[in-house]
Coordinates of C-alpha atoms in Angstrom, one line a residue:
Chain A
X1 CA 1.3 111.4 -6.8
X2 CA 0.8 114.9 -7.9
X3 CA 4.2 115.9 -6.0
X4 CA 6.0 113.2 -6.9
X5 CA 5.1 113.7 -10.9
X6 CA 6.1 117.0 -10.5
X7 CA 9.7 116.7 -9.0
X8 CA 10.1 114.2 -11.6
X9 CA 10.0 116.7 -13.5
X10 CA 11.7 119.2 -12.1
X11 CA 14.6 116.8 -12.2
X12 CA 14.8 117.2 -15.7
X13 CA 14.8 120.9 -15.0
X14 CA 17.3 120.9 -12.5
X15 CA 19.4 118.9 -14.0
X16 CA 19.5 119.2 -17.9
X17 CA 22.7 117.5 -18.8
X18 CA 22.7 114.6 -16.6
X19 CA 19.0 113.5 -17.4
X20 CA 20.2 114.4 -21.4
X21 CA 23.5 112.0 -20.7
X22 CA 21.2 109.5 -19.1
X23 CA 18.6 109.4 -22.0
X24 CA 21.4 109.6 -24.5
X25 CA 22.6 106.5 -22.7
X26 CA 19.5 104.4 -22.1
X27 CA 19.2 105.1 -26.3
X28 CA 22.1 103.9 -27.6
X29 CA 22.2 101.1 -25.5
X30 CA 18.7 100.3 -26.6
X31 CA 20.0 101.5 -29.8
X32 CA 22.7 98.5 -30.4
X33 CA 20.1 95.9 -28.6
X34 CA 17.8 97.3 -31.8
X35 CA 20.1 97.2 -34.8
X36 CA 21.1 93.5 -33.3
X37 CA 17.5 93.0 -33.1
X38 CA 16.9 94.2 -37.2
X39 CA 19.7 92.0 -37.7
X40 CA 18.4 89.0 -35.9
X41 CA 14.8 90.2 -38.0
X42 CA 16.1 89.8 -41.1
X43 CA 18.0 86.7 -41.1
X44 CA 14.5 85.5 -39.4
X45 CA 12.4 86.6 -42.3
X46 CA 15.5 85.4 -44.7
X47 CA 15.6 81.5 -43.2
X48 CA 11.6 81.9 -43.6
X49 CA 11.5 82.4 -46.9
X50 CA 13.6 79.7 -47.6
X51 CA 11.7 77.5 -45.5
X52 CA 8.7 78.5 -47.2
X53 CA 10.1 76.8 -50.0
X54 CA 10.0 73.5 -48.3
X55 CA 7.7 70.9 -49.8
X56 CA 7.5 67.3 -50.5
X57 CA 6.9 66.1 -54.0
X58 CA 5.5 62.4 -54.4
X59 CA 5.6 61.3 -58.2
X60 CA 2.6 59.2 -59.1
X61 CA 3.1 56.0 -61.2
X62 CA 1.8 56.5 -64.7
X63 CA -1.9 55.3 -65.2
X64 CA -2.8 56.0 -61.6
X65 CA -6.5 56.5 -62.1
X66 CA -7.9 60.4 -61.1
X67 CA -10.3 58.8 -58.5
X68 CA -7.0 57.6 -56.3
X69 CA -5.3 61.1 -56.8
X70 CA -8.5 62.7 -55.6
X71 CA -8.9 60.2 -52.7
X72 CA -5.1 60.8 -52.0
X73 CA -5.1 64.6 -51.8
X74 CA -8.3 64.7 -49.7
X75 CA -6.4 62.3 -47.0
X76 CA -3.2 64.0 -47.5
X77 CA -4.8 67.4 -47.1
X78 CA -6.3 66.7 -43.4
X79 CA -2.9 66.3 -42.3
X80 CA -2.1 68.2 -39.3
X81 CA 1.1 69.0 -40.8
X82 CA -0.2 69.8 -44.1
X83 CA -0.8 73.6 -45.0
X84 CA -1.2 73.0 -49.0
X85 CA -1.8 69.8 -50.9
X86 CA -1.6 70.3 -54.8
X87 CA -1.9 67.9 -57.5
X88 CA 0.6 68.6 -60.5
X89 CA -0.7 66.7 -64.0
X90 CA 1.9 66.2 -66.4
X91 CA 1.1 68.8 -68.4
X92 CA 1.2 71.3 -65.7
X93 CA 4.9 69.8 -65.2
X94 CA 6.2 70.1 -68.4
X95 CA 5.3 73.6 -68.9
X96 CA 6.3 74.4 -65.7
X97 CA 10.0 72.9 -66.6
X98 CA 9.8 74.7 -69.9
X99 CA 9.7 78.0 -68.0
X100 CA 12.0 77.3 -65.7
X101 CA 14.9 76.0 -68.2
X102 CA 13.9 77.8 -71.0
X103 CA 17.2 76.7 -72.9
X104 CA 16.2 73.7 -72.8
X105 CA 12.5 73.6 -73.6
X106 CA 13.1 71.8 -76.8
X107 CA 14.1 68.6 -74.9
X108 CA 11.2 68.0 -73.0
X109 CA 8.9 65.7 -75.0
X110 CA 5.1 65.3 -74.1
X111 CA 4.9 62.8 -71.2
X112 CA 7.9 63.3 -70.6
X113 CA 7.3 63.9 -66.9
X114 CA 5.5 61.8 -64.3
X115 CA 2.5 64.3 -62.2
X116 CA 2.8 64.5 -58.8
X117 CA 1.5 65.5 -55.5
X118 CA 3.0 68.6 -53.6
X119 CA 2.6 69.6 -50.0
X120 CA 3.7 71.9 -48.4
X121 CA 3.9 72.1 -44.9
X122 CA 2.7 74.9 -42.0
X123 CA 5.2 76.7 -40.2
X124 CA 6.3 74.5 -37.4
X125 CA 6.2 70.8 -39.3
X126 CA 9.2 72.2 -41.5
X127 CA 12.0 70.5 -39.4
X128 CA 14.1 67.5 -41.0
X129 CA 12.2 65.0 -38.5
X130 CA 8.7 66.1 -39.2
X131 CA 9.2 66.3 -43.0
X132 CA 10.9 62.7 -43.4
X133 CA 7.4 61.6 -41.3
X134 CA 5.1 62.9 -43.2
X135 CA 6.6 62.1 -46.5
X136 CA 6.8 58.2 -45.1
X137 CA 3.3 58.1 -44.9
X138 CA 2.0 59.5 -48.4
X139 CA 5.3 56.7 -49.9
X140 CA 2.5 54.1 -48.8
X141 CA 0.3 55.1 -51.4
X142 CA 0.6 52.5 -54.2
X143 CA 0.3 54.7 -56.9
X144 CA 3.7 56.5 -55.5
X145 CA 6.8 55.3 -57.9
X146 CA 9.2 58.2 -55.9
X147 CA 9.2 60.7 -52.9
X148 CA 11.4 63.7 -53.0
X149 CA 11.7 66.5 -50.1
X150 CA 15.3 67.4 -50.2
X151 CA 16.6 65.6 -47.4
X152 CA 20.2 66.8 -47.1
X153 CA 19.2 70.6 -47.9
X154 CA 16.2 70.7 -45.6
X155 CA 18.4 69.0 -42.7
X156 CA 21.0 71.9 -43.3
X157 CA 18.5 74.8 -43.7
X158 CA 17.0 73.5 -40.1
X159 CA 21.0 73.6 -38.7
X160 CA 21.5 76.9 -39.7
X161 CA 18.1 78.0 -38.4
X162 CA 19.3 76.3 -34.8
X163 CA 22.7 78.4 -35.1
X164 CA 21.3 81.5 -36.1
X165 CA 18.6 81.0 -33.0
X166 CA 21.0 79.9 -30.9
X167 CA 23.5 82.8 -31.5
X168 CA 20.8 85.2 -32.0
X169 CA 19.4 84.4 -28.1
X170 CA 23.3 84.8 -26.9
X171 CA 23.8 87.9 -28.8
X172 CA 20.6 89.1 -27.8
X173 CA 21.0 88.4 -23.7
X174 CA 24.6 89.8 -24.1
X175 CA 23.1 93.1 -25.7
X176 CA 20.4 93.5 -23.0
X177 CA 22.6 92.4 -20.0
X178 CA 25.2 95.0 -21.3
X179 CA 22.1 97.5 -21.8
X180 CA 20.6 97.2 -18.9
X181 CA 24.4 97.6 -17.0
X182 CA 25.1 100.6 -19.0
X183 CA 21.3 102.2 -18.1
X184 CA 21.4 101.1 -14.5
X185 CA 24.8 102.6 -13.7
X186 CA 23.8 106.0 -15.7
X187 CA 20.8 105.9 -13.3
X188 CA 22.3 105.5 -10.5
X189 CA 24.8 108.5 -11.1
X190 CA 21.3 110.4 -11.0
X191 CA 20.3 108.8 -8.0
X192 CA 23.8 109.9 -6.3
X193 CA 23.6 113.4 -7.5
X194 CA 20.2 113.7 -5.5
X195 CA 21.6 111.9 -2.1
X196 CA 21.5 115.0 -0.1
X197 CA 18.3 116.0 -1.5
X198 CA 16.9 112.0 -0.4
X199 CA 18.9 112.4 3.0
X200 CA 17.0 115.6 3.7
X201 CA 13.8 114.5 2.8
X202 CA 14.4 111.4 5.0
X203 CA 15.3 114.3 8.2
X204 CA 11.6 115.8 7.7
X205 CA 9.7 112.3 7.8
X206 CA 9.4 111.5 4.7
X207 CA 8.5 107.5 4.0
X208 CA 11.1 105.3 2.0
X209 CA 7.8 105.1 -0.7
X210 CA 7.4 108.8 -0.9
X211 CA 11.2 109.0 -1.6
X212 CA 11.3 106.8 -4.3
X213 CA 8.3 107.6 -6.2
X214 CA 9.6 110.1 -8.3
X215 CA 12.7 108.6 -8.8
X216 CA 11.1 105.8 -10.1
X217 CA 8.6 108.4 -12.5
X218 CA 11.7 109.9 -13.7
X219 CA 13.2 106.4 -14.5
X220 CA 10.0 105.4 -16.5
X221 CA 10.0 108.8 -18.3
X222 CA 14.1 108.0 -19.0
X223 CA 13.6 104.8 -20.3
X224 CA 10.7 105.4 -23.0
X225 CA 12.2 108.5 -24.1
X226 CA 15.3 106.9 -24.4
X227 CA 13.5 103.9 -26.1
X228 CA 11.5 106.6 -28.5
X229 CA 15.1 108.2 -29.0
X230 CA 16.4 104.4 -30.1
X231 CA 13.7 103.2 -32.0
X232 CA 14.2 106.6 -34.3
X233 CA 18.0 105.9 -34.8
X234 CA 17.4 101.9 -36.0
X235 CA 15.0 103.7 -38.4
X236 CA 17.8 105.7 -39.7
X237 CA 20.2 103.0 -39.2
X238 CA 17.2 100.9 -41.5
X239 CA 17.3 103.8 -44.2
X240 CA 21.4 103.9 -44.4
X241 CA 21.1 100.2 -44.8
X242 CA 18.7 99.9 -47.5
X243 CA 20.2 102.6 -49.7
X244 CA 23.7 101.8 -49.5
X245 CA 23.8 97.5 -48.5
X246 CA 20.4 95.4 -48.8
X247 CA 17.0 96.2 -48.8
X248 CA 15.7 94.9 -44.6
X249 CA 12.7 95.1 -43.1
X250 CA 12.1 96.9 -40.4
X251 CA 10.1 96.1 -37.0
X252 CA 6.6 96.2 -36.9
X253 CA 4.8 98.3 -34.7
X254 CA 4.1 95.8 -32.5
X255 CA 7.8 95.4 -31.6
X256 CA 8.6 98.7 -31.9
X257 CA 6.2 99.3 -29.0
X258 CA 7.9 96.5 -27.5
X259 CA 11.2 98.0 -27.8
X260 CA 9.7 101.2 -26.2
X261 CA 8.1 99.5 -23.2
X262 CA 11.5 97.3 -22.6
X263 CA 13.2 100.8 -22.5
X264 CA 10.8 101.8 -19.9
X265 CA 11.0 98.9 -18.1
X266 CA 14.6 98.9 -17.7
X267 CA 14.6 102.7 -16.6
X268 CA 11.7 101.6 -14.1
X269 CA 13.9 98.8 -13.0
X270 CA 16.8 100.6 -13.1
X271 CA 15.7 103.5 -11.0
X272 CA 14.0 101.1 -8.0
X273 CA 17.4 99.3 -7.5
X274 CA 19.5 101.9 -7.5
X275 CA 17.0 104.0 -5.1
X276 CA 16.6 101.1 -3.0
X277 CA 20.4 100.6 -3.0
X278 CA 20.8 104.0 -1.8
X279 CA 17.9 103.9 0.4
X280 CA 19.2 100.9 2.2
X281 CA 22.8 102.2 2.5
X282 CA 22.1 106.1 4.1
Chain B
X1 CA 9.6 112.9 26.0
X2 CA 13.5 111.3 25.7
X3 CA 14.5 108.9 27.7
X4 CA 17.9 106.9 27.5
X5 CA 18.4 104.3 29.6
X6 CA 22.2 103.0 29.8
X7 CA 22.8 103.2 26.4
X8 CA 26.0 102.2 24.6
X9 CA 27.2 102.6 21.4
X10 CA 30.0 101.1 19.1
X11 CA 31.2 101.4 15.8
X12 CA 32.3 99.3 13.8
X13 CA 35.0 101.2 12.7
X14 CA 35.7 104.2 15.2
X15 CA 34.7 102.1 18.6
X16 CA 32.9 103.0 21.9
X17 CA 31.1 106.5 21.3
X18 CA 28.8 105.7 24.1
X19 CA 29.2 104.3 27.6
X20 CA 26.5 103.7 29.5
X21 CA 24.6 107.0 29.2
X22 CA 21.2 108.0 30.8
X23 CA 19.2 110.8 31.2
X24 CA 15.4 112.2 30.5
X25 CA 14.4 115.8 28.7
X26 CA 10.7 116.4 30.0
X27 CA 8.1 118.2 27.6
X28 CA 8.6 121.9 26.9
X29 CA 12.4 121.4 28.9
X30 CA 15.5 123.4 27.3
X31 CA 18.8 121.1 27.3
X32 CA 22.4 121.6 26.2
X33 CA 24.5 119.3 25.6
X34 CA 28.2 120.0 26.4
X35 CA 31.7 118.3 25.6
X36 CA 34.8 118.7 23.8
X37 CA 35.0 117.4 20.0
X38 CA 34.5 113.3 19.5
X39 CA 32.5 113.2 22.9
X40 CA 29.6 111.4 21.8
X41 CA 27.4 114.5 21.3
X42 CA 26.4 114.1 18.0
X43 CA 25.9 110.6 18.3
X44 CA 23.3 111.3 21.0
X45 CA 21.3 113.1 18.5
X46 CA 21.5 110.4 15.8
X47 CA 19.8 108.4 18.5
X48 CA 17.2 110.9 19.5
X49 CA 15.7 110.8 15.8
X50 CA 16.8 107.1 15.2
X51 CA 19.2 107.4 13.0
X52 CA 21.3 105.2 14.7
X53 CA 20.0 102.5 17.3
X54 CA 21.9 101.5 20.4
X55 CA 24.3 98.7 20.6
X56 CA 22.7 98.3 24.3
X57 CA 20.2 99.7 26.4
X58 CA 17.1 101.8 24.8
X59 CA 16.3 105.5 24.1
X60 CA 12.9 106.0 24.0
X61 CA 11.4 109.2 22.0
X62 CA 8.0 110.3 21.9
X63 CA 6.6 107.2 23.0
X64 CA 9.1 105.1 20.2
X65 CA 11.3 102.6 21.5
X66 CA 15.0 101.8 20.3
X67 CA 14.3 98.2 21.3
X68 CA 10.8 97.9 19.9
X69 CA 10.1 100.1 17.2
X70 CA 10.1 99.0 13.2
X71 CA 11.8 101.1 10.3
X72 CA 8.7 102.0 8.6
X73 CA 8.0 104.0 12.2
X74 CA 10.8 106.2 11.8
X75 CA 9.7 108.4 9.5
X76 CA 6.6 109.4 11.5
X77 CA 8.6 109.8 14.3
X78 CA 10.7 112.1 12.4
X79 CA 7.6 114.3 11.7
X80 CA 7.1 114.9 15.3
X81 CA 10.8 116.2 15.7
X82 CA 12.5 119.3 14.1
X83 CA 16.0 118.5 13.3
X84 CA 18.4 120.7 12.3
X85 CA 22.7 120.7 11.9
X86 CA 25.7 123.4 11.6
X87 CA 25.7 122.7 8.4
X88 CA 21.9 123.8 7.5
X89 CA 21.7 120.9 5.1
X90 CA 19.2 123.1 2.4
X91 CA 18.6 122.4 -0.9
X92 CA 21.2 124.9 -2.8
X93 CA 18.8 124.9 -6.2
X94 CA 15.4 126.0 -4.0
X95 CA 14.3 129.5 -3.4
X96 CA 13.7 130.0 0.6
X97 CA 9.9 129.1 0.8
X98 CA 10.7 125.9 -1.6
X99 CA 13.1 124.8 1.2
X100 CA 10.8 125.6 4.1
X101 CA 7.3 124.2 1.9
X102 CA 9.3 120.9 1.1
X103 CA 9.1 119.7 4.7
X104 CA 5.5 120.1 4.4
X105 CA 4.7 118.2 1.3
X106 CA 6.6 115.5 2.4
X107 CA 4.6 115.3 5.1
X108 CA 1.4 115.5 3.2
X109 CA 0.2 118.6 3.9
X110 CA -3.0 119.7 1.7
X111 CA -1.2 122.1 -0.9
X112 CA -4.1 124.5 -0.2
X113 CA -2.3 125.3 3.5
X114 CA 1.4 125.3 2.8
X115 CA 1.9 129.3 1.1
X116 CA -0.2 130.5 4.2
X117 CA 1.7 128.3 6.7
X118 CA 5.6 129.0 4.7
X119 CA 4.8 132.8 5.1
X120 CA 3.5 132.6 8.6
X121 CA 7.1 130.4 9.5
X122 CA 9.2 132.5 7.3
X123 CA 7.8 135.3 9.2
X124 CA 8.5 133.6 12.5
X125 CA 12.1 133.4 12.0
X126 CA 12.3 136.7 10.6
X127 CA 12.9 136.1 6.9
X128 CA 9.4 137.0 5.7
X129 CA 11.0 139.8 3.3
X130 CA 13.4 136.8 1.7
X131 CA 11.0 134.0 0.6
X132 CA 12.5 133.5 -2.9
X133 CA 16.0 134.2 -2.0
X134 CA 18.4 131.2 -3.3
X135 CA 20.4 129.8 0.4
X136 CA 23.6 130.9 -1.6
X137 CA 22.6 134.7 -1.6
X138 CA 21.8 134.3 2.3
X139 CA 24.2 135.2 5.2
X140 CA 24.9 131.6 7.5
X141 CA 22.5 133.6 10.4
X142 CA 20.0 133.5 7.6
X143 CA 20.5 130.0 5.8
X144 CA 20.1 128.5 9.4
X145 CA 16.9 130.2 9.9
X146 CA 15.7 129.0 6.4
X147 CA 16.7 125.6 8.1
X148 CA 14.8 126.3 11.5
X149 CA 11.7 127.5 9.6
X150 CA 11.6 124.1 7.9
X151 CA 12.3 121.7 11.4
X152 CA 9.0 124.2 12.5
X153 CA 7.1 123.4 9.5
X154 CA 5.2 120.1 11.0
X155 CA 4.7 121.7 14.6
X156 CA 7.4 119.5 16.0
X157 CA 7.2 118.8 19.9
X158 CA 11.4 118.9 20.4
X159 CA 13.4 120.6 18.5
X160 CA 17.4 118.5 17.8
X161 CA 20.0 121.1 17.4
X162 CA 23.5 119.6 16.4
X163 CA 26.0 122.4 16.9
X164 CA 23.3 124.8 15.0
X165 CA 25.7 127.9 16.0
X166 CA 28.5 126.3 15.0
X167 CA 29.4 127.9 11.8
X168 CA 28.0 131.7 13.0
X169 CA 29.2 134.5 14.1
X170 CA 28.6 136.0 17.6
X171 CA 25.9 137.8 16.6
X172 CA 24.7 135.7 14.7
X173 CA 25.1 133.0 16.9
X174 CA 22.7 135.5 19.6
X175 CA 19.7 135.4 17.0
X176 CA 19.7 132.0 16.5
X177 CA 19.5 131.2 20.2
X178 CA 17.2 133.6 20.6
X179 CA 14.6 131.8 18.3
X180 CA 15.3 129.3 19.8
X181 CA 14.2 130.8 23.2
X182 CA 11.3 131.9 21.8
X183 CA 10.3 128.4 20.3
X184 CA 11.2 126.6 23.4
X185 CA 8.7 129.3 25.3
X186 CA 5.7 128.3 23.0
X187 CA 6.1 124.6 24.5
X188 CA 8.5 122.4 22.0
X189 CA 11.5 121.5 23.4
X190 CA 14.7 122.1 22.3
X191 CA 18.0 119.8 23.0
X192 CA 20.9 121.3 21.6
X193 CA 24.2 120.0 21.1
X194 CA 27.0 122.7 21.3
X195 CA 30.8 123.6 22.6
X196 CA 29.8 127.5 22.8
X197 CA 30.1 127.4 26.9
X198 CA 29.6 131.3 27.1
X199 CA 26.2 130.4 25.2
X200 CA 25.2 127.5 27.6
X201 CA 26.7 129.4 30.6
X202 CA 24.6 132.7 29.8
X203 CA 21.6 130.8 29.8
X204 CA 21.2 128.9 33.0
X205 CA 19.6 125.9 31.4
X206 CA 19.9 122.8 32.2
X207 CA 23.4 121.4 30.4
X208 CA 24.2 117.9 30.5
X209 CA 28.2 117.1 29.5
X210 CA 29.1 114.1 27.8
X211 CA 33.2 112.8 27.3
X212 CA 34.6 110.2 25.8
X213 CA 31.1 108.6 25.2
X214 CA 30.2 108.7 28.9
X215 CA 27.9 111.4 30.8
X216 CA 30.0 113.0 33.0
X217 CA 27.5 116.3 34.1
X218 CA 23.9 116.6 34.4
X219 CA 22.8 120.3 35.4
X220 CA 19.5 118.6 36.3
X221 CA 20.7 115.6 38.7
X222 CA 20.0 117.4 42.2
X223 CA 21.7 116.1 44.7
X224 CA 23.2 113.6 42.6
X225 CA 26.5 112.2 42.4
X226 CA 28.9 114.8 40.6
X227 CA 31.4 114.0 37.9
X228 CA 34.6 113.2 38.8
X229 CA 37.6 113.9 36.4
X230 CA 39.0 116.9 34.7
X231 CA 36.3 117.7 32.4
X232 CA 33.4 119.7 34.4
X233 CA 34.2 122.7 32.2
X234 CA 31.0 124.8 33.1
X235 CA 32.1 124.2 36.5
X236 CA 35.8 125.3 36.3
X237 CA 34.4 127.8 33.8
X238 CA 32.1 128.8 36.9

């Protein structure tokens, strides 16, 4: 292992430009996957907060007495769907439409506007389906003169969150399958460039596992430092974009190590095929 | 030690390189092999360290069989043979002890051993004073002993020689077939393909001449049937 670590590393050595071409390469490959990827992040986290906004709002008839409300927000509460349940008294309401339309504060009069019961619902139960469900079964509550949850608006915030998925996953495969091309061709120019070394180490005995060992270290040590190199330029990329077009977010650490082992992986990958390729054809 | 029992060979591409060929090289024996370009001597090699297999019959090497064996034997077959071509096939970027000590890692020897051992081979083939020598500052006399040092490196019992004189000069050319001597005289073997007939004729080994994929001369067949045709060249040369 020892050996194999170390001609790894001496590959680098030997060969400065060509393992520098090949980790530029495995970078900005990785490097358009990412900015796709803080793309595809941000219209996530965008279509989330929107979603966020997505409640139902059931107006309660006047008179109702407080001991149904109560009674109605306890049951409505243990919903699975339901992650808030809040009751909204009229008063709450009107000042709550005299902040919003300031302009026109004068024109609401005291009881004025009915209270009502909002939920809001987890992550999940948002979906045009779930909502009209849930909002079916709090309408049976006597004291419920209307339901509103938006119908037509949630139906097409839940379209364009199926388009946006479903482009994003195209997008997405298209960038990795081109990445993982680009990387595994760039690898296997390495692996060519050292045939006569593998078809002289195959003359003194060596086994098919002992060749391929450090290719596949180098590989490994190609594809994080290419991911490392990556994940630095979408930060950039991140800091261009949020100075000159829109303040994005960028990944957490948890995908940036993501993105790193993915760049690994594919060098890993990368480097057994092309070895194996190799190895099968000499 | 190798034993080919009527083998044949076809390409694909280039067609019948072997007809029908068989003969045996006993332990510690010193054999040339003999015939004019395209013969078939080369491919007898490739089949001594199996890198190619017969289309028919079986060559049998230390104990490995064509018709038996299974890929993942090959390599330690390899370890038991020294192998080495005209064209010295070293690694250009590795000083002269890198070349030689890579045969031994490969092999697994403890790290511990391999200077001692590299020096003590180096010194063997008379290039004890050019251990960090580049192959590209050597002469070809010198690169081929660079290459001879490293087919010694795992104490291999034969020694496969494809045309190893065939880019020297004459005196070079001596040297080299002197080591060779002196390895074959320490017990390995030694089968060496070559067309240098002053060379085979010189030494009175056994020769064994291959044309157009068929053996047409064994040195060693007493009493056998001769060759018939117009190749025989040691024997016009005679």
């Amino acid at each position: 292992m020892r050996l194999a670590i170390r001609e790894a590393l001496l590959a680098f050595r030997r060969a400065p430009m060509l393992s520098a071409l090949s980790i530029t390469t495995i970078a900005f490959s990785l490097f358009a996957f990412g900015l796709f990827g803080l793309v595809a992040l941000n219209i996530r986290n965008a279509l989330r907060q929107v979603e966020d906004r997505v409640e139902i709002r059931a107006f309660i008839a006047d008179g109702t007495g407080a001991e149904a409300t109560s009674a109605a927000l306890g049951d409505i509460g243990a919903f699975p769907e339901a992650a808030s349940v809040k009751l909204v008294t009229q008063g709450e309401a009107l000042d709550r439409a005299r902040r919003e339309l300031g302009e026109f504060s004068d024109v609401f009069e005291e009881g004025i506007l009915p209270a009502s019961i909002e939920v809001r619902l987890k992550v999940g139960f948002r979906d045009p389906a779930t909502v009209r469900a849930v909002a079916k079964r709090i309408e049976v509550y006597d004291f419920v003169d209307d339901i509103r949850f938006g119908e037509e608006w949630v139906e097409k915030l839940h379209r364009l969150r199926n388009i946006a998925t479903l482009a994003g996953a195209c997008l997405g495969l298209t960038f990795a399958v081109v990445a993982i091309i680009i990387i595994g061709s760039t690898i296997r120019m390495a692996v060519l460039a050292r045939s006569r070394e593998i078809a002289i180490m195959r003359l003194v005995g060596a086994t098919d596992g002992f060749i391929r060992a450090p290719f596949l270290i180098e590989g490994f040590l190609k594809g994080t430092l290419g991911g490392l190199f990556a994940l630095v330029l979408a930060w950039v990329a991140l800091l261009v974009i949020n100075r000159f077009v829109v303040q994005a977010t960028f990944f957490d650490p948890w995908m940036g190590a993501v993105g790193v082992i993915a760049g690994a992986s594919i060098g890993l990958a990368g480097s057994a095929l092309s070895v194996g390729r190799h190895l099968k054809r000499v | 030690m190798i034993r080919f029992s009527h083998v044949h060979k076809t390409f694909a591409r280039s067609g019948v390189a072997l007809q029908d060929v068989s003969f045996q090289v006993n332990k510690g024996e010193f054999v040339f092999i003999t015939g004019p370009s395209g013969a078939g001597k080369s491919t007898i090699l490739k089949l001594c360290f199996f890198d190619e297999r017969p289309t028919q019959g079986e060559v049998k090497v230390c104990g490995m069989s064509s018709v038996t064996y299974k890929t993942t034997d090959v390599p330690k077959l390899r370890r038991r043979l020294g192998i080495i071509f005209q064209d010295f096939r070293l690694l250009e970027d590795r000083n002269v002890e890198s070349n030689v000590a890579f045969a031994l890692e490969v092999t697994g020897t403890p790290a511990a051993q391999i200077p001692g051992r590299v020096a003590r081979l180096l010194t063997q083939v008379g290039l004890g004073a050019k251990a960090t020598a580049l192959p590209s500052e050597l002469s070809g006399g010198e690169q081929q002993r660079v290459a001879i040092a490293r087919a010694l490196a795992n104490d291999p019992v034969v020694l496969v020689a494809d045309e190893p004189t065939g880019n020297l000069d004459e005196r070079a050319t001596r040297g080299i077939y002197q080591l060779f001597r002196d390895i074959n005289a320490s017990g390995t073997a030694v089968l060496m393909a070559t067309h240098d007939l002053d060379l085979v004729r010189r030494s009175g080994c056994r020769t064994i001449e291959v044309n157009r994929g068929q053996l047409v001369f064994d040195s060693a067949a007493d009493g056998g049937p001769r060759p018939s045709g117009p190749i025989k060249s040691l024997a016009d040369d005679a």
